[in-house]
XYZ file of C-alpha atoms in Angstrom:
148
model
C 122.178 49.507 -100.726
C 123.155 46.252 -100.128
C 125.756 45.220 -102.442
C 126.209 41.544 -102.272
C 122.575 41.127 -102.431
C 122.403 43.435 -105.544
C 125.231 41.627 -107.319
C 123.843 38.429 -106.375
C 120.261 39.444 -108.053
C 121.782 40.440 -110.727
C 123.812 37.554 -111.432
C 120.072 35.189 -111.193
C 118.735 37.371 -113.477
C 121.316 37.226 -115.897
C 121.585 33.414 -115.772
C 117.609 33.221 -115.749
C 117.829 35.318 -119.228
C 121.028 33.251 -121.112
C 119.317 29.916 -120.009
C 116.278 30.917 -121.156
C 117.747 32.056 -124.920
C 119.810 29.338 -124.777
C 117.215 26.468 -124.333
C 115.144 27.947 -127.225
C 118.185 28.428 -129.436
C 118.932 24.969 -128.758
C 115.969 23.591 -129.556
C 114.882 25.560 -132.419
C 117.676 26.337 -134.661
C 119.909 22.964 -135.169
C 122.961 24.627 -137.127
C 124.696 26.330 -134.553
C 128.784 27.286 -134.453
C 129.220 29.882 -131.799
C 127.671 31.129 -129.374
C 128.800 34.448 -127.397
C 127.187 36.142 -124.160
C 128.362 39.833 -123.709
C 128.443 43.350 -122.274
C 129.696 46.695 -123.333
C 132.948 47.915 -121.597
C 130.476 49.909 -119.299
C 129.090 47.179 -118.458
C 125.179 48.963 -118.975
C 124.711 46.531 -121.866
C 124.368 42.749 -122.084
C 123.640 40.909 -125.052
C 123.705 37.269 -126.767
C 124.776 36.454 -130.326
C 125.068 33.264 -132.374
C 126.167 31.758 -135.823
C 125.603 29.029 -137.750
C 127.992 26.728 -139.693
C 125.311 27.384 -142.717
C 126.666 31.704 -142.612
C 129.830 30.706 -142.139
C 130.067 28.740 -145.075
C 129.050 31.493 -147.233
C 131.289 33.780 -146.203
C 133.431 31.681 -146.455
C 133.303 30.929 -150.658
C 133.250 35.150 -150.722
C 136.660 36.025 -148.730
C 140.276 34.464 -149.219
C 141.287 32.279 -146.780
C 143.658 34.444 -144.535
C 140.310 36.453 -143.685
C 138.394 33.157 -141.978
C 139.455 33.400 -138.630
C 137.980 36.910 -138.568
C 134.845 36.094 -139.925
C 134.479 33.119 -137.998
C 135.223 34.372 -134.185
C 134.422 38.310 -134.220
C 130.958 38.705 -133.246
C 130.532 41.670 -135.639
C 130.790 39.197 -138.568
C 127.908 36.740 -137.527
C 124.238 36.872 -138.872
C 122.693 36.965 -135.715
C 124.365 39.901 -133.390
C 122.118 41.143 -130.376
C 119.833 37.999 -130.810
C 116.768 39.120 -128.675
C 117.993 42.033 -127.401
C 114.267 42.507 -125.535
C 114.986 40.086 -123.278
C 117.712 42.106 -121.311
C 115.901 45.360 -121.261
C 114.572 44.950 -117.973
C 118.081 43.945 -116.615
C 120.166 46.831 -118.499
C 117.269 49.046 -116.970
C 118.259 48.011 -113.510
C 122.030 48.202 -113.932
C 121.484 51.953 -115.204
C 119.757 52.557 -111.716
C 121.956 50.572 -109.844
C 124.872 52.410 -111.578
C 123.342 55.620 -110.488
C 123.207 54.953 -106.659
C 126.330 53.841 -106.770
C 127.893 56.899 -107.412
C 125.773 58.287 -105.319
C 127.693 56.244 -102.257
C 130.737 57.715 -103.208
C 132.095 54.396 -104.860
C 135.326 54.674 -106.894
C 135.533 53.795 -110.728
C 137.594 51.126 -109.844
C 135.068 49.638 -107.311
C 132.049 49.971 -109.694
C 134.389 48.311 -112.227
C 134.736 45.472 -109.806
C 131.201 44.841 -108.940
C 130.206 44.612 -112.670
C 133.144 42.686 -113.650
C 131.938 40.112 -110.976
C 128.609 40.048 -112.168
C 129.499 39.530 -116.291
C 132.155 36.922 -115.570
C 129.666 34.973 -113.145
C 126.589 35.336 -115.234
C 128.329 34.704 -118.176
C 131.225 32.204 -119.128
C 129.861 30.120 -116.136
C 126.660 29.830 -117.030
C 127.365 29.470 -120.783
C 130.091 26.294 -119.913
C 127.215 25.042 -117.571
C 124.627 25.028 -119.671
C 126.279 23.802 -122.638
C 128.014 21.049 -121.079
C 124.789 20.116 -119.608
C 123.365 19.190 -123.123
C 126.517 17.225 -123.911
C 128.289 20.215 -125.644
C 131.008 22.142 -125.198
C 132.091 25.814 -124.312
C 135.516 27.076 -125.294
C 135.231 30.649 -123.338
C 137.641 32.836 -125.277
C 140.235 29.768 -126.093
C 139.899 28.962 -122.359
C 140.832 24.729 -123.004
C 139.137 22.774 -121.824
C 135.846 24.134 -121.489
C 134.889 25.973 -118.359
């Protein structure tokens, strides 16, 4: 297996995908807060969530103040967690196989850990910042300032 290539594919895939949910969330839903591109700590799951200033501002007449913060950046608060999860089932497929043969060369955890890492960091912040910015927004990557 060639692993450059893989990562590579992987990382065009990925960016195919979030552009793609991005351009329609952009266009079709006009309330947006947040935004957040993800994978599981395994890295065999990557996902896309969203929120809107609308949800946030009925959460936030139901919980005191000193609870806002929460609600407004954890992901597990939002109305809209996993937004088309379909769209990565192809690419979780593939990162299952790839995952597989892998191990199969003997890799270390630690090496595996590296090769994903590469691929959700590229794929995702990036891409997210790019995007973004490229509609005149702007992307605040975990606090990162100023935007990637």
């Amino acid at each position: 297996m060639d692993l450059e290539q893989e990562k590579n594919q992987l990382v065009e895939d990925l960016s195919d995908i979030y552009k793609a949910l991005l351009n329609k969330l952009i266009h079709k839903y006009k309330d947006i807060n947040s935004i957040a591109i993800h994978c599981d700590s395994g890295f065999s799951a990557f996902g896309f969530s969203w929120n809107s200033n609308d949800y946030l501002e009925k959460k936030k007449e139901k919980f005191p103040e000193s609870d806002w913060l929460i609600i407004k950046y954890s992901v597990s608060e939002w109305n809209n967690i996993f937004y088309e999860y379909e769209a990565f089932n192809d690419i979780n497929e593939k990162i299952e196989e790839i995952f597989d043969e892998l191990y199969d060369e003997d890799l270390t955890d630690e090496q595996i850990t590296q090769f994903f890492s590469e691929i959700a960091l590229c794929s995702g912040q990036l891409i997210l910042a790019t995007v973004l910015e490229s509609w005149y927004l702007t992307s605040d990557s975990f606090g990162a300032k100023p935007a990637l």
